[in-house]
PDB file of C-alpha atoms and ligand atoms in Angstrom:
ATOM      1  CA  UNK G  13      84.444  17.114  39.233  1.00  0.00           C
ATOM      2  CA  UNK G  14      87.246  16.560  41.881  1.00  0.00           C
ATOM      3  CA  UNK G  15      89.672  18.717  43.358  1.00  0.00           C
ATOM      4  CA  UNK G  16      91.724  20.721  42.956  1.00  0.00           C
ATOM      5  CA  UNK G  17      88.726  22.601  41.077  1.00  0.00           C
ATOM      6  CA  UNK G  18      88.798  25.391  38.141  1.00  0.00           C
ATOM      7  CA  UNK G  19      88.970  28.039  40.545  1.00  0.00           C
ATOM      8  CA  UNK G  20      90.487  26.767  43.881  1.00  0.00           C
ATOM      9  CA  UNK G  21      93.963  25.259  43.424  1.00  0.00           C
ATOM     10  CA  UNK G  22      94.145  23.840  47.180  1.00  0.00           C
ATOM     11  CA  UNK G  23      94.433  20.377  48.625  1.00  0.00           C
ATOM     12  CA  UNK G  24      92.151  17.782  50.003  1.00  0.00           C
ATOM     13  CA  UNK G  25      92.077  19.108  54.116  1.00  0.00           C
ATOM     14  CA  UNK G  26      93.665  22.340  53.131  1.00  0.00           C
ATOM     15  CA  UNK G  27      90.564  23.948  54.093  1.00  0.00           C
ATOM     16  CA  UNK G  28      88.700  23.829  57.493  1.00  0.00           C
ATOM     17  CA  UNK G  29      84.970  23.084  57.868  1.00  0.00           C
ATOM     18  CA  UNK G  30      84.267  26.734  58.995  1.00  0.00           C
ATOM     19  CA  UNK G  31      85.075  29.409  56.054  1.00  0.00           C
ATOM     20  CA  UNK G  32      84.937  32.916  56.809  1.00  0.00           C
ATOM     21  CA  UNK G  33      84.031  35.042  53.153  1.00  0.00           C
ATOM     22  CA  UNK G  34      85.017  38.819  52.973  1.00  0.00           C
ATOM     23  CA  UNK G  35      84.136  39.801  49.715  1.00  0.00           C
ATOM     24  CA  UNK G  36      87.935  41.519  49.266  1.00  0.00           C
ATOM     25  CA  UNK G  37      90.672  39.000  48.672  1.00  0.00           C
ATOM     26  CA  UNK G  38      93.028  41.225  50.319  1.00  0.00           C
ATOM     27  CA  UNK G  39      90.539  41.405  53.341  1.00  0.00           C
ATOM     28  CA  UNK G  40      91.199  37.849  53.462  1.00  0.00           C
ATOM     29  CA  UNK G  41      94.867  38.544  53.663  1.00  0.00           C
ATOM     30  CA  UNK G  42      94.358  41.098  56.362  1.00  0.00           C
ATOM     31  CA  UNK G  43      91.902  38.913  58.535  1.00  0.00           C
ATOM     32  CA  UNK G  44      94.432  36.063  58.753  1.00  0.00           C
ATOM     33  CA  UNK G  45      97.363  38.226  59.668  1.00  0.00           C
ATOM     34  CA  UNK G  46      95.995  40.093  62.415  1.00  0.00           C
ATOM     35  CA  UNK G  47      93.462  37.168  64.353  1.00  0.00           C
ATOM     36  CA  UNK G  48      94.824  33.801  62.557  1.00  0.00           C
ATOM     37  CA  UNK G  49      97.606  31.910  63.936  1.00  0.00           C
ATOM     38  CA  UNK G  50      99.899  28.810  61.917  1.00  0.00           C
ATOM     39  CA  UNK G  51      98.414  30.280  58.769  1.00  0.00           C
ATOM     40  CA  UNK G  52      99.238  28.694  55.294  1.00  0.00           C
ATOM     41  CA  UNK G  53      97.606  29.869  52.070  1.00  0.00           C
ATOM     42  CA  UNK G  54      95.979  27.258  50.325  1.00  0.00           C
ATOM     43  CA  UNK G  55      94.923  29.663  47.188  1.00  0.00           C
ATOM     44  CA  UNK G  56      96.022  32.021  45.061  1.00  0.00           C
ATOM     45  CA  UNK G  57      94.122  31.176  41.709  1.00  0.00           C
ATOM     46  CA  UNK G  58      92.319  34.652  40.189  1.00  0.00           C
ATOM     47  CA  UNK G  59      94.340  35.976  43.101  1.00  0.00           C
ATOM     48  CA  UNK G  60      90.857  34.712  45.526  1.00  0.00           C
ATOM     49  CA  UNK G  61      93.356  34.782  48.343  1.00  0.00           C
ATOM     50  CA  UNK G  62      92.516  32.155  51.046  1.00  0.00           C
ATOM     51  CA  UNK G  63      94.099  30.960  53.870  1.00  0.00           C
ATOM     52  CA  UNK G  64      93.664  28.181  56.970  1.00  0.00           C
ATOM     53  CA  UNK G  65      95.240  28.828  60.466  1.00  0.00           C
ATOM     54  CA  UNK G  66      93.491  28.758  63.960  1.00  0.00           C
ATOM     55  CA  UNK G  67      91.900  30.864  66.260  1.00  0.00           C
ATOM     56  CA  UNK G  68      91.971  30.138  69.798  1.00  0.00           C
ATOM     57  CA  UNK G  69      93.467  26.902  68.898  1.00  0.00           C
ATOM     58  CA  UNK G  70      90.756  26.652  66.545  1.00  0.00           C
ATOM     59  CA  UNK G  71      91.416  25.483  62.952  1.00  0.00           C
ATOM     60  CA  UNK G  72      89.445  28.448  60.139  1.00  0.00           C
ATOM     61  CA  UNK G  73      89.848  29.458  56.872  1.00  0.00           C
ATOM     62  CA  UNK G  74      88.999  32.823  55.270  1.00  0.00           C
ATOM     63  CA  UNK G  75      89.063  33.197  51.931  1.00  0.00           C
ATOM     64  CA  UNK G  76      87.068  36.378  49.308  1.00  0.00           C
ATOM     65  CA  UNK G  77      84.397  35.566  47.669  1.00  0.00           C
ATOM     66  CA  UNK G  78      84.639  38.404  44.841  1.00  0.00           C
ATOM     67  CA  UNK G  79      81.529  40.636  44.348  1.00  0.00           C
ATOM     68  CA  UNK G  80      78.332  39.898  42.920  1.00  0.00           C
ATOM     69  CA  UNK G  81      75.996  36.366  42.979  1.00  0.00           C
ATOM     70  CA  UNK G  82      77.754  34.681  40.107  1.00  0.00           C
ATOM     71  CA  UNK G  83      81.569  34.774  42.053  1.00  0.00           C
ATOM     72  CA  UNK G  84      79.853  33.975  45.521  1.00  0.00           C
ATOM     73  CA  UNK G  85      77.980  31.196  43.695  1.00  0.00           C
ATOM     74  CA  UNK G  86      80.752  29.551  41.666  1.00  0.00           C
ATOM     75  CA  UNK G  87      83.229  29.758  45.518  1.00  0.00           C
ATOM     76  CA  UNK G  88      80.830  28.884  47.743  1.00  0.00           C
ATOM     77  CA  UNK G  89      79.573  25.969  45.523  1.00  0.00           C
ATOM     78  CA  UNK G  90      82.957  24.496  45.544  1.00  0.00           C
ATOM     79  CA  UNK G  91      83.891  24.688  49.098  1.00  0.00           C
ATOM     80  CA  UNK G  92      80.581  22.972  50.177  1.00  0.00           C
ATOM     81  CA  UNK G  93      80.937  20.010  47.484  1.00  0.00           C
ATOM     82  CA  UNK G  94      84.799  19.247  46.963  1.00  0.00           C
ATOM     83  CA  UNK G  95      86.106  20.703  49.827  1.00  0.00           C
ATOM     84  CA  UNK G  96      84.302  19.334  52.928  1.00  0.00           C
ATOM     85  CA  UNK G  97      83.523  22.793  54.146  1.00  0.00           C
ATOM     86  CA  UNK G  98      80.181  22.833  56.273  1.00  0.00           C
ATOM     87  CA  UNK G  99      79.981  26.242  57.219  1.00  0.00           C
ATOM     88  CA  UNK G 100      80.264  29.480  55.158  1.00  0.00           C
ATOM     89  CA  UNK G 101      80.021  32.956  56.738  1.00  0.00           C
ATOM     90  CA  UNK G 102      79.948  35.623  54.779  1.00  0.00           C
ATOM     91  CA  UNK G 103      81.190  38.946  56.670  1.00  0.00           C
ATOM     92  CA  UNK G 104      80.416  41.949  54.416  1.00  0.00           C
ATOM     93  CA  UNK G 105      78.914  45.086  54.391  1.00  0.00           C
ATOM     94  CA  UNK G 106      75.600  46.806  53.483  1.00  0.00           C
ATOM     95  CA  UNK G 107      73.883  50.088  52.334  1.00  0.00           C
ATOM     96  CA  UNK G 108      70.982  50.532  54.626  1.00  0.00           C
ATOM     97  CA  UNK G 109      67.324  50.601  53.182  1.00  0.00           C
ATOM     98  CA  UNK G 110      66.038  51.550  56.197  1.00  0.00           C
ATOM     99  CA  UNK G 111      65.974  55.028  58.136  1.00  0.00           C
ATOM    100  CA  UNK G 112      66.109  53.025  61.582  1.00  0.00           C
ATOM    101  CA  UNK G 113      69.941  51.904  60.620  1.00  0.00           C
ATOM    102  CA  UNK G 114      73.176  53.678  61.743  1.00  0.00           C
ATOM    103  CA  UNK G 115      76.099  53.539  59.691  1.00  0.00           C
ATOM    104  CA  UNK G 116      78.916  50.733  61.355  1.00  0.00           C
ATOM    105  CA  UNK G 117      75.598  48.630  62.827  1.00  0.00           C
ATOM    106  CA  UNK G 118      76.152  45.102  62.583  1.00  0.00           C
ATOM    107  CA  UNK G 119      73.184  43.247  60.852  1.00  0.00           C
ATOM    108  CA  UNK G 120      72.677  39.161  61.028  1.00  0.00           C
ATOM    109  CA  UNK G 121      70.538  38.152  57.784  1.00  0.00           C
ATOM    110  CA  UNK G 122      67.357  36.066  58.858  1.00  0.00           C
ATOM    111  CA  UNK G 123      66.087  36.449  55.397  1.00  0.00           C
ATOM    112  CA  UNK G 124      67.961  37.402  51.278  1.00  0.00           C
ATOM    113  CA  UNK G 125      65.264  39.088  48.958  1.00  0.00           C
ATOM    114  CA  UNK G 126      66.462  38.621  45.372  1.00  0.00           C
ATOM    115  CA  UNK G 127      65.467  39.544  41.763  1.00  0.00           C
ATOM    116  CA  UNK G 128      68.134  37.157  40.734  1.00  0.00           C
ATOM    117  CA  UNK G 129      67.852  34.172  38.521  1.00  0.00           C
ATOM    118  CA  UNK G 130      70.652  32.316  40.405  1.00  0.00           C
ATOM    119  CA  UNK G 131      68.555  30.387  42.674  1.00  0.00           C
ATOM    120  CA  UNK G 132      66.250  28.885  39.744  1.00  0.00           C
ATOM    121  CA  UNK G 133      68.907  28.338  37.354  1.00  0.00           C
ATOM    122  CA  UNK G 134      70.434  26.377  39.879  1.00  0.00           C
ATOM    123  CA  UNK G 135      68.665  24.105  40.968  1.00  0.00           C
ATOM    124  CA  UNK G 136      64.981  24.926  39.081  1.00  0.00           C
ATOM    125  CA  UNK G 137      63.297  23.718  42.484  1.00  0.00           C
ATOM    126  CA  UNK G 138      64.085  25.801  45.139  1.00  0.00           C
ATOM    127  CA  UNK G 139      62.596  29.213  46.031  1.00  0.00           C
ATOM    128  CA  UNK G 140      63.210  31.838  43.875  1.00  0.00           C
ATOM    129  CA  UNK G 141      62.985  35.183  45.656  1.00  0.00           C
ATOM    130  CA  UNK G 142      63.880  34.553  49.368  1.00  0.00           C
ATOM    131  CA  UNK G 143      66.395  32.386  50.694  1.00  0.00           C
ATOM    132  CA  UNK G 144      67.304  31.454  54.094  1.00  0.00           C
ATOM    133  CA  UNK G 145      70.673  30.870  56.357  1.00  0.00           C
ATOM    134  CA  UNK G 146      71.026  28.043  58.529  1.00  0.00           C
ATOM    135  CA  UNK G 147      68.923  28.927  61.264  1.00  0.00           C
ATOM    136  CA  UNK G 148      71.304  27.045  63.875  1.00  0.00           C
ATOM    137  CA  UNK G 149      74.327  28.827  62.645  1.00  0.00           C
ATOM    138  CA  UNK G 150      72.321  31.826  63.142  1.00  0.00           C
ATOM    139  CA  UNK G 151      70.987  31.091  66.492  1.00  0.00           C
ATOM    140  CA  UNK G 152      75.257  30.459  67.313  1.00  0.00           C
ATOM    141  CA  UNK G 153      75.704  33.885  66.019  1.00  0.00           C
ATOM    142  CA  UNK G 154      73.359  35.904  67.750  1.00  0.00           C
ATOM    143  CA  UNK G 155      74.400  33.470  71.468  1.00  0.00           C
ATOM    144  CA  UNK G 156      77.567  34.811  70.411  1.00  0.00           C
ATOM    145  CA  UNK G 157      77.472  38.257  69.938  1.00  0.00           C
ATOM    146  CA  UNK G 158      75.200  38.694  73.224  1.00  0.00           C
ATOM    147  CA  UNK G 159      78.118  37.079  75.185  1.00  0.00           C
ATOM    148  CA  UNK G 160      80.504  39.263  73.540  1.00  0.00           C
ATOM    149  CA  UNK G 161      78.108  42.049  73.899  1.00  0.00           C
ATOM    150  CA  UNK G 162      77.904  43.820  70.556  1.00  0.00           C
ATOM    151  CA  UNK G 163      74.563  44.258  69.446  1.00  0.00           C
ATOM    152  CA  UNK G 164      73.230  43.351  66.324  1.00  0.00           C
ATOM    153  CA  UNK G 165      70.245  43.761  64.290  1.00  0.00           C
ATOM    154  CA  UNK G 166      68.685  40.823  62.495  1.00  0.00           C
ATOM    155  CA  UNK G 167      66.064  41.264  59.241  1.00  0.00           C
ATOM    156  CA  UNK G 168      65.879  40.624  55.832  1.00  0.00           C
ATOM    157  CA  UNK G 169      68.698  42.259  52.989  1.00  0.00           C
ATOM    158  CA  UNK G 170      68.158  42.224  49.642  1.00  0.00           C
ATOM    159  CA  UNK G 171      70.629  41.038  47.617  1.00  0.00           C
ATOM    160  CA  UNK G 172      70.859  43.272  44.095  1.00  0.00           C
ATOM    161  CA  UNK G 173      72.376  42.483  40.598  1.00  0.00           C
ATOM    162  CA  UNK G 174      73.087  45.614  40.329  1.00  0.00           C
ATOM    163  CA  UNK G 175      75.123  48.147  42.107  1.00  0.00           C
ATOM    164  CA  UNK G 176      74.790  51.353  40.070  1.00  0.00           C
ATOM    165  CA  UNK G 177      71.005  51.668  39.029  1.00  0.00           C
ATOM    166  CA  UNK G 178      69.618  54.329  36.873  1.00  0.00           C
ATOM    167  CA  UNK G 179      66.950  55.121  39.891  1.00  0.00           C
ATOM    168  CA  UNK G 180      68.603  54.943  43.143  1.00  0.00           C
ATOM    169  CA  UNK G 181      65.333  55.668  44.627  1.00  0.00           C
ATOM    170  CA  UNK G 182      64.067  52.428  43.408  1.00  0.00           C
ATOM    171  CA  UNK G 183      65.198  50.838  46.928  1.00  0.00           C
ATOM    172  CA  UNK G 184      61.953  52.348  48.263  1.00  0.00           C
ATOM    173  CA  UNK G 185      59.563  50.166  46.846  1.00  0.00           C
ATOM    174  CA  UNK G 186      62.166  47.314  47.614  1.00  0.00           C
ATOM    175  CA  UNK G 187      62.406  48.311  51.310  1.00  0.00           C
ATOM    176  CA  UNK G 188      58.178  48.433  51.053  1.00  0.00           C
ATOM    177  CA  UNK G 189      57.576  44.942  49.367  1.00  0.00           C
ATOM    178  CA  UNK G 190      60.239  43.131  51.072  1.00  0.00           C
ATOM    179  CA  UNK G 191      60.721  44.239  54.246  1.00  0.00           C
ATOM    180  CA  UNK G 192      64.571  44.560  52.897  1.00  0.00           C
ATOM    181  CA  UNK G 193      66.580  46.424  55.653  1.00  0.00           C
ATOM    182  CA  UNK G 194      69.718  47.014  53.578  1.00  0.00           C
ATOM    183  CA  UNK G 195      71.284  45.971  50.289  1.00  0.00           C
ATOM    184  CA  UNK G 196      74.653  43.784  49.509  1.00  0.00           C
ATOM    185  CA  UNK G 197      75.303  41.629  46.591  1.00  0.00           C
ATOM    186  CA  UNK G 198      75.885  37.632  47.773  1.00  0.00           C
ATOM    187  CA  UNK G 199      73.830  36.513  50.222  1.00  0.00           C
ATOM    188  CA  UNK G 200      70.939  35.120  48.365  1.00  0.00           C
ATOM    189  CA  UNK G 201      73.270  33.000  46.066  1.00  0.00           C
ATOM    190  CA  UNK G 202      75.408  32.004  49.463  1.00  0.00           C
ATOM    191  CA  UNK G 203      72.241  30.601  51.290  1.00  0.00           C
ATOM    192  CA  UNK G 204      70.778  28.822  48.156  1.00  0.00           C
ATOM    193  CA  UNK G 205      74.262  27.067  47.762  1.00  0.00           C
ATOM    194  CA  UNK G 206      74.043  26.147  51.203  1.00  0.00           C
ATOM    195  CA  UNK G 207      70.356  24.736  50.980  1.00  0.00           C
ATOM    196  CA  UNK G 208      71.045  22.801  48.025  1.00  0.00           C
ATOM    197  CA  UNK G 209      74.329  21.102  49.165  1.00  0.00           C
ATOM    198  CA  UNK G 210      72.657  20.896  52.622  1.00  0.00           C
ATOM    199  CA  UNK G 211      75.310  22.984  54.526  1.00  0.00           C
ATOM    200  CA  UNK G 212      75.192  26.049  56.989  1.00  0.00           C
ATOM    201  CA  UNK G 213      75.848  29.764  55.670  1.00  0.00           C
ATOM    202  CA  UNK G 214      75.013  33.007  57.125  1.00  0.00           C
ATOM    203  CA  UNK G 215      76.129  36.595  56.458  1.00  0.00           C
ATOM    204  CA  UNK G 216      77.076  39.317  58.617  1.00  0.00           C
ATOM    205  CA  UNK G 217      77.400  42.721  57.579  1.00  0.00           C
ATOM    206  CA  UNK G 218      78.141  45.909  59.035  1.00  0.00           C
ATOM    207  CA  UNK G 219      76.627  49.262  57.437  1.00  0.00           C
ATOM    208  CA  UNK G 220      78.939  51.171  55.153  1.00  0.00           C
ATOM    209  CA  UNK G 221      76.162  53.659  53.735  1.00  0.00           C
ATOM    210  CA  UNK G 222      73.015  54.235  53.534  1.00  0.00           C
ATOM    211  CA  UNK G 223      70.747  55.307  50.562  1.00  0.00           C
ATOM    212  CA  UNK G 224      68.398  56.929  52.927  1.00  0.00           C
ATOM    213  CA  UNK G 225      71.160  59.596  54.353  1.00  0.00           C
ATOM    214  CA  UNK G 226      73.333  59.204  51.496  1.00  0.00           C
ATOM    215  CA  UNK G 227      75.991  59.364  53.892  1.00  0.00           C
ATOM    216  CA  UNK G 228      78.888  56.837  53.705  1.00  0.00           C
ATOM    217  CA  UNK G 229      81.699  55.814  55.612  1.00  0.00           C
ATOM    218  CA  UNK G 230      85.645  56.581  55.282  1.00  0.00           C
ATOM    219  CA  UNK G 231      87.465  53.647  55.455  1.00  0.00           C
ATOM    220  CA  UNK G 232      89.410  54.309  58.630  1.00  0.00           C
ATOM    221  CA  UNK G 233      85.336  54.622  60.423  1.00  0.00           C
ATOM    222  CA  UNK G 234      84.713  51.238  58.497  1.00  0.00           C
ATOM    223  CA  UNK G 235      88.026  49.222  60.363  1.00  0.00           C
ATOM    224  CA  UNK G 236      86.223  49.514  63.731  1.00  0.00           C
ATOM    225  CA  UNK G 237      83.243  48.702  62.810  1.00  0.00           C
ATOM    226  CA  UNK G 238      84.379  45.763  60.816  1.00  0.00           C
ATOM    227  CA  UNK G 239      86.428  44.480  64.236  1.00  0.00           C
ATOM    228  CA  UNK G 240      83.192  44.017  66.044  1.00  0.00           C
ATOM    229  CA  UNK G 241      81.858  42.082  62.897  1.00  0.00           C
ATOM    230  CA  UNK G 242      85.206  39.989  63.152  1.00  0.00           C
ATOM    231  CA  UNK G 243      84.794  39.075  66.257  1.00  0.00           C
ATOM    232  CA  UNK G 244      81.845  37.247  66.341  1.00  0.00           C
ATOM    233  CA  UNK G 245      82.640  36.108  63.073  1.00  0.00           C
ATOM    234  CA  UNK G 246      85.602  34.550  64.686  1.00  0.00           C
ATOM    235  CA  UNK G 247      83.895  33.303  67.768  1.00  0.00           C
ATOM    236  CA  UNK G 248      82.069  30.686  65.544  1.00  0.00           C
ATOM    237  CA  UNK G 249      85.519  29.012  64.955  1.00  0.00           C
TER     238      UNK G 249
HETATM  239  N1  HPA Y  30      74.620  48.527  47.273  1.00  0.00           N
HETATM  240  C1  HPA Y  30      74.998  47.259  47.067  1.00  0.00           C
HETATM  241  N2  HPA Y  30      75.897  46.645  47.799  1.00  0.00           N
HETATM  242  C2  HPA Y  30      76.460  47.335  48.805  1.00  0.00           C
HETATM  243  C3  HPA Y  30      76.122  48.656  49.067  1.00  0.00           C
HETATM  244  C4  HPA Y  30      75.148  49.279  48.267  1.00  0.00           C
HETATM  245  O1  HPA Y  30      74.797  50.458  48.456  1.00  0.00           O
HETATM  246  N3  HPA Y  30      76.870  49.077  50.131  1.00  0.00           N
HETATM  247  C5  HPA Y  30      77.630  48.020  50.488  1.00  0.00           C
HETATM  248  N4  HPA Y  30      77.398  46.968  49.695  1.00  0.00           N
END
């Protein structure tokens, strides 16, 4: 397959080596108005919004990823193998597992528990219930965000198929087995395209519930918190 691909209508160099991945399309669209500068949009397809401009005199792209292993898998694939893109970070957010997170903490994966098939029906080598992010990009990340002074909290997420389950309670055993901190939806699939196309990825999230408290944030709460997020995201560029 060549570009442009079935789901990403841009052109060859359209698209910078470091990719920032909101899940939101229009999140996309919001990130490169307020930080990026000299930004073009270089998709539109399935309205997956992205967009290339710089930071700092930087060149970086954002671009949603959609929700859910499958979208995350079928994006992330193609900007690693037809695009030239070496680093993917997705910046997301999280319902906490554990009773030791606050809602708007930020939380650098070390480690994506799955119960997802995506991993062996990729590939049918790699591991199939943890997978890893780059552990340079993460060691970047964490430099970072101590120089920028926002603290962050690193451990393993679980990445779930599933959103609404019949027994929310079910994350307990999860949180017990796995050491799973919090929950999100694309991480696992993210790092296993990474490892197979042997590129960098990493995931940030910030917490935007938790099924401990049940509490959850309102979406004004969830702005600030997602700044801090931003900026290290950004920082990488
Ligand atoms: N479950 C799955 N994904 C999520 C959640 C959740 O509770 N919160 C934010 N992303």
């Amino acid at each position: 397959m060549s570009i442009p691909t079935p789901h990403i209508e841009a052109k060859k160099d359209d698209i910078a080596k470091l990719v920032l991945m909101p899940g939101d399309p229009l999140r996309a669209k919001t990130i490169a108005d307020t930080y990026l500068e000299n930004v073009t949009q270089f998709n539109t397809v399935r309205n997956m919004f992205g967009y290339t401009g710089t930071y700092k005199g930087k060149r970086v792209s954002v671009m949603g990823s959609g929700m859910g292993m499958p979208s995350i898998g079928i994006y992330s694939f193609e900007l690693f193998t037809f695009y030239g893109v070496e680093k993917i970070v997705r910046i997301g957010s999280c319902g906490a597992y554990s009773k030791d997170l606050k809602l708007y903490d930020v939380l650098l994966a070390d480690c994506a528990y799955s119960e997802s098939s995506y991993a062996k029906t990729q590939s049918g080598t790699y591991e199939d219930t943890y997978t890893y992010p780059s552990a340079a990009l993460n060691q970047q990340i964490e430099a970072n965000a101590e120089t920028l002074n926002i603290p962050i909290t690193k451990g393993t997420i679980h990445s779930s198929d599933v959103f609404y389950r019949e027994n929310f309670d079910d994350y307990k055993t999860i949180y017990q087995n796995h050491q799973a901190i919090a929950v999100e939806m694309e991480a696992f699939a993210l790092f296993h395209n990474a490892a197979v196309t042997n590129k960098q990825a990493a995931c940030l999230l910030t917490v935007s519930d938790s099924l401990v408290t049940k509490e959850a944030t309102t979406s004004e709460e969830r702005q600030n918190a997602f700044t801090k997020m931003m900026e290290i995201a950004l920082s990488l560029a």
